XYZ file of C-alpha atoms in Angstrom:
620
model
C -13.367 10.297 0.179
C -10.874 13.158 -0.112
C -12.972 16.191 0.798
C -11.341 18.558 3.270
C -13.137 18.878 6.622
C -15.585 21.754 6.625
C -15.960 21.740 2.831
C -18.844 20.746 0.566
C -18.589 17.198 -0.775
C -19.378 18.329 -4.299
C -18.075 21.827 -4.972
C -15.475 21.785 -2.137
C -16.292 25.343 -1.105
C -16.310 26.096 2.655
C -19.576 25.015 4.234
C -22.070 27.725 5.245
C -23.784 27.786 8.631
C -26.753 25.882 7.243
C -25.783 22.669 5.471
C -27.516 19.794 3.694
C -26.571 16.232 4.630
C -26.864 12.972 2.749
C -30.039 11.236 3.887
C -28.526 7.747 3.651
C -25.042 7.982 5.181
C -23.548 9.959 8.096
C -20.555 11.345 6.208
C -21.381 13.548 3.210
C -22.345 17.175 3.867
C -23.186 19.750 1.192
C -23.495 23.517 1.014
C -26.841 23.273 -0.759
C -29.379 20.750 -2.023
C -28.244 21.461 -5.592
C -24.753 20.161 -4.779
C -26.230 17.126 -3.037
C -28.415 16.342 -6.038
C -25.556 16.688 -8.515
C -23.437 14.321 -6.402
C -26.176 11.718 -5.907
C -25.042 9.223 -8.547
C -21.322 9.287 -7.746
C -21.640 9.467 -3.976
C -24.379 6.860 -3.940
C -22.213 4.462 -5.926
C -19.160 4.685 -3.645
C -19.003 6.475 -0.280
C -22.696 6.180 0.527
C -22.540 2.476 -0.232
C -19.522 2.135 2.072
C -20.733 4.220 5.021
C -24.498 3.693 5.100
C -26.281 1.081 7.198
C -26.131 -2.347 5.578
C -29.036 -4.545 4.537
C -29.204 -8.027 6.067
C -28.218 -10.601 3.446
C -30.804 -13.030 4.869
C -33.947 -11.081 5.761
C -33.273 -7.831 3.904
C -33.762 -5.618 6.964
C -31.804 -2.348 6.920
C -30.040 -1.371 10.127
C -27.253 -2.433 12.443
C -25.678 -5.617 11.096
C -22.815 -8.037 11.721
C -20.286 -8.588 8.950
C -19.385 -12.041 7.666
C -15.814 -12.450 8.923
C -15.061 -14.948 6.188
C -15.615 -12.805 3.096
C -16.434 -9.296 4.425
C -19.074 -9.125 1.702
C -22.273 -10.157 3.521
C -24.109 -8.722 6.531
C -26.607 -10.173 9.001
C -28.897 -8.874 11.752
C -27.741 -11.538 14.182
C -26.461 -15.105 14.398
C -29.942 -16.468 13.623
C -30.019 -14.644 10.286
C -26.454 -15.722 9.605
C -27.307 -19.391 10.198
C -30.416 -19.057 8.058
C -28.471 -17.420 5.221
C -25.408 -19.668 5.320
C -26.682 -22.296 2.830
C -27.203 -19.540 0.265
C -23.969 -17.702 1.099
C -21.567 -20.617 1.619
C -20.402 -20.974 -1.989
C -19.628 -17.267 -2.420
C -17.890 -17.049 0.966
C -15.629 -20.028 0.255
C -14.883 -18.674 -3.211
C -13.670 -15.353 -1.789
C -11.594 -17.074 0.900
C -9.949 -19.295 -1.717
C -9.291 -16.205 -3.846
C -7.551 -14.424 -0.947
C -5.264 -17.414 -0.468
C -4.549 -17.596 -4.196
C -3.621 -13.883 -4.338
C -1.308 -14.254 -1.329
C 0.657 -16.957 -3.147
C 1.089 -14.782 -6.234
C 2.053 -11.508 -4.603
C 5.350 -10.194 -5.885
C 6.976 -7.745 -3.494
C 10.375 -7.403 -5.153
C 9.764 -4.934 -7.983
C 11.951 -1.879 -8.471
C 11.634 1.366 -10.384
C 14.056 2.530 -13.022
C 13.879 6.330 -12.819
C 14.763 8.649 -9.921
C 11.678 10.475 -8.703
C 12.770 14.057 -9.317
C 9.073 14.607 -10.032
C 6.638 12.555 -7.963
C 3.883 10.315 -9.286
C 1.412 11.107 -6.487
C -0.017 14.371 -5.206
C 1.794 16.265 -2.476
C 0.618 15.538 1.059
C 0.711 17.506 4.289
C 2.530 15.193 6.716
C 0.900 16.708 9.786
C -2.636 17.939 8.980
C -2.546 19.547 12.426
C -5.984 21.120 12.171
C -7.445 17.674 11.488
C -5.426 16.025 14.274
C -3.639 17.565 17.262
C -5.276 20.987 16.801
C -8.755 19.642 16.001
C -10.194 19.976 19.507
C -12.276 22.976 20.567
C -9.747 24.000 23.198
C -6.097 23.694 22.209
C -3.517 23.949 24.973
C -0.730 26.472 24.581
C 1.758 23.608 24.768
C 0.260 22.089 21.615
C 0.957 25.325 19.736
C 4.643 25.379 20.686
C 5.555 21.684 20.834
C 7.916 20.207 18.243
C 6.880 17.580 15.702
C 9.021 14.836 14.207
C 8.241 13.253 10.843
C 9.905 10.384 8.995
C 9.401 10.162 5.247
C 10.741 6.759 4.146
C 11.349 6.448 0.417
C 10.713 10.182 0.357
C 11.239 11.030 -3.316
C 11.387 14.737 -4.043
C 10.606 17.634 -1.718
C 6.924 18.164 -2.551
C 5.581 16.661 0.700
C 8.124 18.513 2.813
C 7.339 21.814 1.091
C 3.563 21.398 1.409
C 3.815 20.353 5.064
C 5.999 23.280 6.084
C 3.918 25.766 4.102
C 0.647 24.412 5.562
C 1.492 24.931 9.227
C -1.236 27.023 10.898
C -0.261 30.592 11.712
C -0.924 30.052 15.420
C 1.529 27.139 15.578
C 4.997 28.318 16.649
C 6.921 25.097 17.290
C 9.675 23.427 15.276
C 9.268 20.814 12.579
C 11.903 18.092 12.332
C 11.718 16.005 9.142
C 13.847 12.983 8.322
C 14.077 12.408 4.569
C 15.090 8.821 3.924
C 15.745 7.570 0.397
C 18.123 5.002 -1.030
C 18.459 6.901 -4.303
C 21.549 9.190 -4.265
C 20.323 11.204 -7.260
C 17.016 12.198 -5.633
C 18.793 12.914 -2.360
C 21.471 15.017 -4.074
C 18.788 17.073 -5.787
C 16.851 17.584 -2.558
C 19.937 18.773 -0.669
C 20.929 21.059 -3.547
C 17.485 22.690 -3.532
C 17.506 23.184 0.243
C 20.984 24.671 0.052
C 19.941 27.084 -2.717
C 16.924 28.222 -0.711
C 19.126 29.162 2.254
C 22.266 30.275 0.421
C 20.358 32.831 -1.656
C 17.560 33.566 0.797
C 18.254 37.307 0.653
C 17.400 37.499 -3.053
C 13.771 38.303 -3.792
C 13.522 35.943 -6.739
C 14.992 32.801 -5.180
C 11.682 30.976 -4.601
C 10.612 31.622 -8.187
C 13.985 30.573 -9.596
C 13.982 27.391 -7.532
C 10.521 26.512 -8.865
C 11.878 26.918 -12.393
C 14.909 24.725 -11.623
C 12.626 22.117 -10.089
C 10.609 21.607 -13.280
C 11.890 23.397 -16.369
C 13.773 21.585 -19.145
C 15.627 24.762 -20.126
C 16.587 27.622 -17.843
C 17.947 31.164 -17.998
C 21.508 32.177 -17.203
C 20.349 33.350 -13.780
C 19.047 29.908 -12.823
C 22.068 28.169 -14.309
C 24.438 30.397 -12.342
C 22.534 29.568 -9.154
C 23.065 25.871 -9.829
C 26.719 26.267 -10.821
C 27.659 28.426 -7.830
C 25.845 26.111 -5.425
C 27.450 22.978 -6.844
C 30.916 24.541 -6.693
C 30.418 25.242 -2.993
C 28.704 21.967 -2.081
C 31.382 19.811 -3.681
C 33.974 21.374 -1.350
C 31.975 21.060 1.878
C 32.120 18.659 4.774
C 28.895 17.567 6.462
C 29.506 20.064 9.271
C 30.129 22.882 6.819
C 26.900 22.029 4.996
C 25.030 22.083 8.293
C 26.487 25.482 9.163
C 25.973 26.930 5.667
C 22.285 26.023 5.771
C 21.882 27.532 9.257
C 21.211 24.088 10.710
C 18.549 23.220 8.128
C 20.336 20.194 6.612
C 22.050 17.421 8.538
C 23.791 14.680 6.571
C 26.519 12.217 7.523
C 29.965 12.554 5.940
C 29.770 8.930 4.774
C 26.620 9.775 2.789
C 27.890 13.108 1.536
C 30.499 11.435 -0.681
C 27.730 9.830 -2.748
C 25.957 13.138 -3.141
C 29.190 14.815 -4.212
C 29.558 12.242 -6.983
C 26.171 13.302 -8.379
C 26.894 17.004 -7.920
C 30.213 16.575 -9.707
C 28.497 14.931 -12.674
C 25.972 17.775 -12.918
C 28.738 20.364 -12.651
C 30.716 18.688 -15.443
C 27.800 18.560 -17.890
C 28.040 20.949 -20.814
C 24.649 22.654 -20.672
C 25.130 25.765 -22.826
C 22.974 25.028 -25.843
C 25.222 26.985 -28.244
C 28.052 24.511 -27.635
C 28.269 21.501 -29.932
C 29.083 19.253 -26.987
C 26.038 20.406 -24.997
C 23.603 17.813 -23.688
C 20.461 17.684 -25.848
C 17.743 17.357 -23.221
C 14.901 18.000 -25.665
C 15.966 15.183 -27.965
C 16.520 12.778 -25.055
C 13.107 13.684 -23.676
C 11.489 13.095 -27.080
C 13.110 9.649 -27.339
C 11.678 8.694 -23.954
C 8.235 9.933 -24.997
C 8.391 8.111 -28.335
C 9.463 4.823 -26.741
C 6.905 4.864 -23.931
C 3.630 3.199 -24.883
C 1.916 4.601 -21.787
C 2.879 8.157 -22.724
C 1.746 7.761 -26.334
C -1.657 6.529 -25.208
C -2.208 8.723 -22.155
C -0.819 12.085 -23.218
C -3.597 12.542 -25.832
C -6.185 11.408 -23.270
C -4.753 13.889 -20.790
C -5.160 16.710 -23.323
C -8.767 15.725 -24.045
C -9.498 16.003 -20.343
C -8.313 19.606 -20.030
C -10.594 22.523 -20.790
C -10.198 23.993 -24.255
C -8.680 27.232 -22.984
C -5.683 25.467 -21.439
C -5.326 22.560 -23.857
C -3.203 24.335 -26.462
C -0.747 25.605 -23.830
C -0.314 22.167 -22.256
C 0.080 20.602 -25.707
C 2.899 23.073 -26.372
C 4.410 22.164 -22.981
C 4.749 18.550 -24.127
C 6.970 19.951 -26.890
C 9.126 22.466 -25.007
C 9.041 21.403 -21.320
C 9.447 24.962 -20.018
C 8.176 26.000 -16.586
C 8.325 29.720 -15.850
C 6.187 32.389 -14.134
C 5.427 33.733 -17.614
C 5.072 32.353 -21.138
C 8.768 31.912 -21.852
C 10.250 31.189 -25.269
C 12.553 28.224 -25.691
C 14.991 30.244 -27.821
C 15.468 32.669 -24.916
C 16.573 29.958 -22.488
C 20.231 29.243 -23.269
C 20.925 26.447 -20.750
C 19.762 22.900 -20.246
C 18.810 21.966 -16.686
C 21.474 19.554 -15.360
C 19.385 18.586 -12.320
C 16.937 16.710 -14.575
C 19.631 14.179 -15.441
C 20.884 10.898 -14.000
C 22.582 7.784 -15.372
C 20.574 6.009 -18.051
C 17.955 3.994 -16.205
C 18.397 0.719 -18.085
C 22.139 0.839 -17.445
C 22.156 1.578 -13.730
C 19.297 -0.359 -12.224
C 19.538 -4.075 -12.896
C 16.629 -4.551 -10.492
C 18.372 -2.871 -7.581
C 17.298 0.786 -7.676
C 20.425 2.974 -7.740
C 22.622 0.618 -5.755
C 25.245 0.369 -8.472
C 26.177 3.972 -7.816
C 26.332 3.382 -4.107
C 29.307 1.118 -4.795
C 31.413 4.159 -5.473
C 34.313 2.886 -3.400
C 35.127 0.885 -6.505
C 34.460 3.426 -9.238
C 36.337 1.324 -11.798
C 33.408 -1.108 -11.700
C 31.238 1.540 -13.356
C 31.718 1.741 -17.100
C 31.997 5.119 -18.791
C 28.721 4.518 -20.638
C 26.897 3.695 -17.431
C 28.191 6.872 -15.787
C 26.814 9.137 -18.545
C 24.083 11.409 -17.264
C 21.049 12.188 -19.433
C 17.434 13.329 -19.154
C 15.716 10.933 -16.754
C 12.126 11.983 -15.963
C 9.692 9.095 -16.363
C 7.639 9.868 -19.526
C 4.334 9.026 -17.845
C 4.851 11.709 -15.188
C 3.589 15.254 -15.668
C 4.641 17.999 -13.207
C 1.044 19.057 -12.632
C 0.322 15.605 -11.230
C 2.136 16.187 -7.971
C 0.100 19.200 -6.865
C -3.658 18.953 -6.335
C -5.184 21.242 -8.953
C -8.127 21.940 -6.613
C -5.766 23.415 -4.022
C -3.698 25.163 -6.701
C -6.764 26.982 -8.036
C -8.007 27.738 -4.519
C -4.734 29.417 -3.534
C -3.955 31.124 -6.852
C -7.288 32.714 -7.791
C -7.761 34.798 -10.884
C -6.923 34.355 -14.539
C -3.647 32.794 -15.711
C -2.231 32.514 -19.204
C -1.586 28.765 -18.784
C -1.653 25.985 -16.170
C 2.160 26.162 -16.044
C 2.075 29.805 -14.963
C -0.619 29.044 -12.383
C 1.330 26.110 -10.945
C 4.571 28.092 -10.956
C 2.928 30.812 -8.864
C 1.498 28.234 -6.458
C 4.783 26.384 -5.859
C 6.672 29.688 -5.576
C 4.271 30.847 -2.857
C 4.802 27.585 -0.974
C 8.584 27.963 -1.196
C 8.315 31.530 0.113
C 6.571 30.198 3.218
C 9.164 27.447 3.598
C 11.971 29.994 3.332
C 10.371 32.057 6.085
C 10.147 28.998 8.337
C 13.804 28.167 7.643
C 14.957 31.681 8.478
C 13.059 31.428 11.775
C 15.021 28.265 12.562
C 11.789 26.233 12.769
C 12.429 23.698 9.992
C 15.244 21.158 10.417
C 15.884 18.268 8.037
C 17.955 15.139 8.559
C 18.905 13.473 5.283
C 19.343 9.705 5.375
C 20.793 7.897 2.363
C 19.923 4.339 3.380
C 17.664 1.438 2.557
C 14.349 2.244 4.241
C 14.212 -1.180 5.874
C 17.669 -0.584 7.393
C 16.772 2.883 8.643
C 15.751 1.758 12.174
C 19.384 0.702 12.738
C 20.558 4.208 11.787
C 17.831 5.690 13.956
C 19.067 3.729 16.949
C 22.758 4.376 16.285
C 22.204 8.129 16.029
C 19.849 8.124 19.057
C 17.184 9.999 17.106
C 13.770 10.836 18.637
C 10.684 8.838 17.703
C 8.203 10.164 15.163
C 4.712 11.651 15.293
C 4.184 10.617 11.676
C 5.824 7.980 9.524
C 5.077 8.113 5.813
C 6.185 5.117 3.766
C 5.319 6.268 0.240
C 4.252 3.183 -1.730
C 6.934 0.912 -0.258
C 4.100 -1.522 0.507
C 4.073 -2.379 -3.194
C 7.645 -3.636 -2.874
C 7.989 -5.129 0.610
C 4.416 -5.687 1.815
C 2.387 -4.146 4.643
C 3.599 -6.676 7.222
C 7.260 -5.763 6.745
C 6.551 -2.040 6.924
C 4.543 -2.282 10.134
C 7.069 -4.503 11.866
C 9.925 -2.244 10.733
C 8.489 1.126 11.680
C 6.180 0.504 14.633
C 9.082 0.809 17.159
C 9.838 4.284 15.757
C 6.415 5.798 16.527
C 6.058 8.366 19.303
C 3.928 6.461 21.804
C 3.240 9.582 23.878
C 1.254 11.210 21.054
C -2.203 9.677 20.528
C -2.230 11.093 16.984
C 0.969 9.306 15.939
C 0.445 7.223 12.811
C 2.107 5.204 10.080
C 0.762 5.890 6.588
C 1.061 3.085 4.039
C 0.181 3.580 0.389
C -0.197 1.219 -2.532
C -0.389 2.052 -6.224
C -0.155 -1.450 -7.703
C -2.568 -3.502 -5.584
C -5.194 -3.789 -8.329
C -2.770 -5.729 -10.548
C -3.141 -8.706 -8.197
C -6.936 -8.516 -7.883
C -9.019 -9.230 -11.000
C -12.217 -7.228 -11.146
C -10.855 -4.292 -9.159
C -10.825 -1.990 -12.212
C -14.205 -0.790 -13.486
C -15.678 -1.793 -16.809
C -19.070 -0.846 -18.291
C -20.524 -4.235 -17.380
C -19.597 -3.653 -13.712
C -22.179 -0.856 -13.492
C -25.925 -1.212 -13.622
C -27.962 0.091 -16.552
C -29.486 2.675 -14.227
C -26.053 3.877 -13.120
C -24.781 4.082 -16.694
C -27.848 6.002 -17.826
C -27.464 8.516 -14.984
C -23.719 8.868 -15.555
C -24.252 9.451 -19.274
C -26.799 12.126 -18.416
C -24.486 13.879 -15.974
C -21.531 13.687 -18.355
C -23.522 14.992 -21.298
C -24.667 17.932 -19.191
C -21.086 18.645 -18.060
C -22.040 18.089 -14.443
C -18.970 15.983 -13.765
C -16.652 18.315 -15.635
C -14.926 15.442 -17.439
C -15.632 14.387 -21.039
C -17.206 10.957 -21.297
C -14.464 9.630 -23.549
C -11.845 10.002 -20.836
C -10.625 6.498 -19.938
C -10.813 7.050 -16.171
C -14.336 8.509 -16.070
C -15.888 5.419 -14.436
C -13.487 5.115 -11.483
C -15.446 7.583 -9.377
C -18.578 5.454 -9.781
C -17.126 2.034 -8.994
C -16.858 0.746 -5.433
C -13.990 -1.739 -5.316
C -13.544 -1.594 -1.533
C -14.341 -5.301 -1.198
C -11.550 -6.067 -3.683
C -9.136 -3.988 -1.627
C -10.103 -5.824 1.562
C -9.236 -9.080 -0.169
C -5.885 -7.632 -1.224
C -5.070 -6.419 2.304
C -5.796 -9.841 3.780
C -3.772 -11.556 1.059
C -0.850 -9.167 1.512
C -0.696 -9.706 5.286
C -1.007 -13.453 4.729
C 1.902 -13.373 2.243
C 4.254 -11.888 4.864
C 7.156 -9.975 3.372
C 10.917 -9.843 3.324
C 12.053 -12.113 6.118
C 8.489 -12.530 7.411
C 7.040 -16.026 6.848
C 3.642 -16.375 5.229
C 0.708 -17.138 7.512
C -0.746 -20.619 7.307
C -4.314 -19.419 7.813
C -6.125 -16.624 6.036
C -6.315 -13.688 8.465
C -9.718 -12.131 9.063
C -10.026 -8.433 8.337
C -10.345 -7.870 12.089
C -6.947 -9.529 12.542
C -5.497 -7.420 9.744
C -6.683 -4.252 11.500
C -4.800 -5.349 14.630
C -1.722 -6.705 12.891
C 1.473 -6.569 14.965
C -0.296 -4.737 17.781
C -1.336 -1.815 15.577
C -4.764 -0.244 15.097
C -5.802 0.357 11.514
C -8.183 3.237 10.875
C -11.099 1.464 9.248
C -11.705 3.390 6.037
C -15.194 1.859 5.807
C -16.344 3.496 9.033
C -14.773 6.923 8.820
C -12.359 9.127 6.920
C -8.588 8.968 7.192
C -6.976 11.795 9.148
C -3.835 12.323 7.070
C -4.200 10.994 3.522
C -7.528 10.196 1.840
C -8.136 6.474 1.479
C -9.151 7.161 -2.118
C -8.889 10.236 -4.334
C -11.634 11.307 -6.699
C -10.627 11.636 -10.331
C -13.316 13.451 -12.255
C -13.164 16.720 -10.363
C -9.426 17.068 -11.092
C -8.822 17.799 -14.743
C -5.066 18.283 -14.259
C -4.555 15.252 -11.991
C -5.279 11.838 -13.420
C -3.072 9.170 -11.856
C -4.686 8.713 -8.439
C -7.739 6.699 -9.431
C -6.545 3.409 -7.937
C -4.094 4.582 -5.269
C -5.108 3.660 -1.733
C -3.802 4.921 1.621
C -4.178 3.040 4.915
C -3.335 4.601 8.291
C -2.121 2.668 11.337
C -1.955 3.899 14.942
C -0.744 2.565 18.248
C -3.577 1.067 20.312
C -5.082 3.405 22.868
C -3.913 2.608 26.377
């Protein structure tokens, strides 16, 4: 489901002139019959089952069928077959409909996180994917190669998506990229602006991209990196919004009213004692260990993560769990004299109270914040691993050769991306508006500031918190209606919690499937040891469960949107609020894969149940 266009569905290498197609579905294409054969079990269990012609539930004929609009889990040749099959299908259909209604009543869309996302929990995405969208036609007009693009990233988190998007622009494209980064978390936003400032402020130094990569991820840093942070913070704290805009050569635009919140964070980082020789220095390693020790998920999943990695890299990653260093070489902890202040924030349990970071947005009354609550400490969610947010397939593709450890390989990859971003910035072709606001309130800011509409709107996994209906109603007016490729991308990471049966178990797979999977695993054809807890996800088609969730979520409404009285059909869901959903059962998404594969990514493990749905404006 996540194979790049023009690449083999098994090995992901570029397709040769002569290809081999799946004989049962119109989607999968392979570079050779050997790749097709090795992918038969997995592909046949998921994508082939989704995309191939369906068998009539009444007469068993294979071919063009009509879907049961009640349950979306039965197909018929025509109305005659449907009438004939109804007595046998009625009980199941009504059971699924009742289940959808039950899920809609239980949906909880008011959850909040408790850590700032300095490191993301999903893989980086290219916002534009121009070669798969606007530049996908055989003949591309010159205007398309010089036009400007506008992107809104709501609930943006860190800079990974921005960096990948800017670095992925085709060489022939010469236009400008305008990105609006919207996040209600002042700590994430302060870190993003600091990084952008560093990239411009020290652009004339050869090492800046590498140093910024180290600052992004490493627990301890050298004096050079610490001085970069200190100098930048000293300057930023003194700046007005206009001065920041000028100092970054127009790269960063932020309102003065938002800048005061960022300065509070910068001031806290600047005041931290980070020199490890000082008795009063912050002990990031100890704070990190406490988080690891108190996180059940980390204690269970870190060992499983290590099992998954090839033996050559396992020891190095195991050592990384101890030291947390991230350098372009195998650095020694004793040689890194400073803790990294940008990995800190107020203690999560003290600052959230179910409202994200809103407590610290009430800075007009700083006396309301106790001294304990204002103490900054290490704050990276224990379950998150830096390698998670970059697709290891792309990392290996773009950093070929041998590397002493995955950390060194990833450091080189991110550094190369930042070099490309720096070049784009110096050309004046990347411009970023920073919005510190509730994502649902952003349209008001958009209107007040008379900002242009967007070619892409990414909403992270806000759907898990406010529902699909609220997102579509909020952001549809902000889409660029003159671009037929404009789209809203909605993601969900928690949907399966509301739908029993959506996670695979051995009894969900047939004996034949299990036997074949065991054979492939034992022969290392999947690349993942059989004992890995996620090994079955790639072989389990839970698309019908997700359809039920989508219908239930739309039925439930959202913040300020009343629940529907009748269960919406999937056809109605696809056309909700005048939008057009790209049907992931009939073709591939154009921006973000509907579903990521797990077993071919040894260094990425947390995308097995994430789902992405894309929505467009109806064609005129």
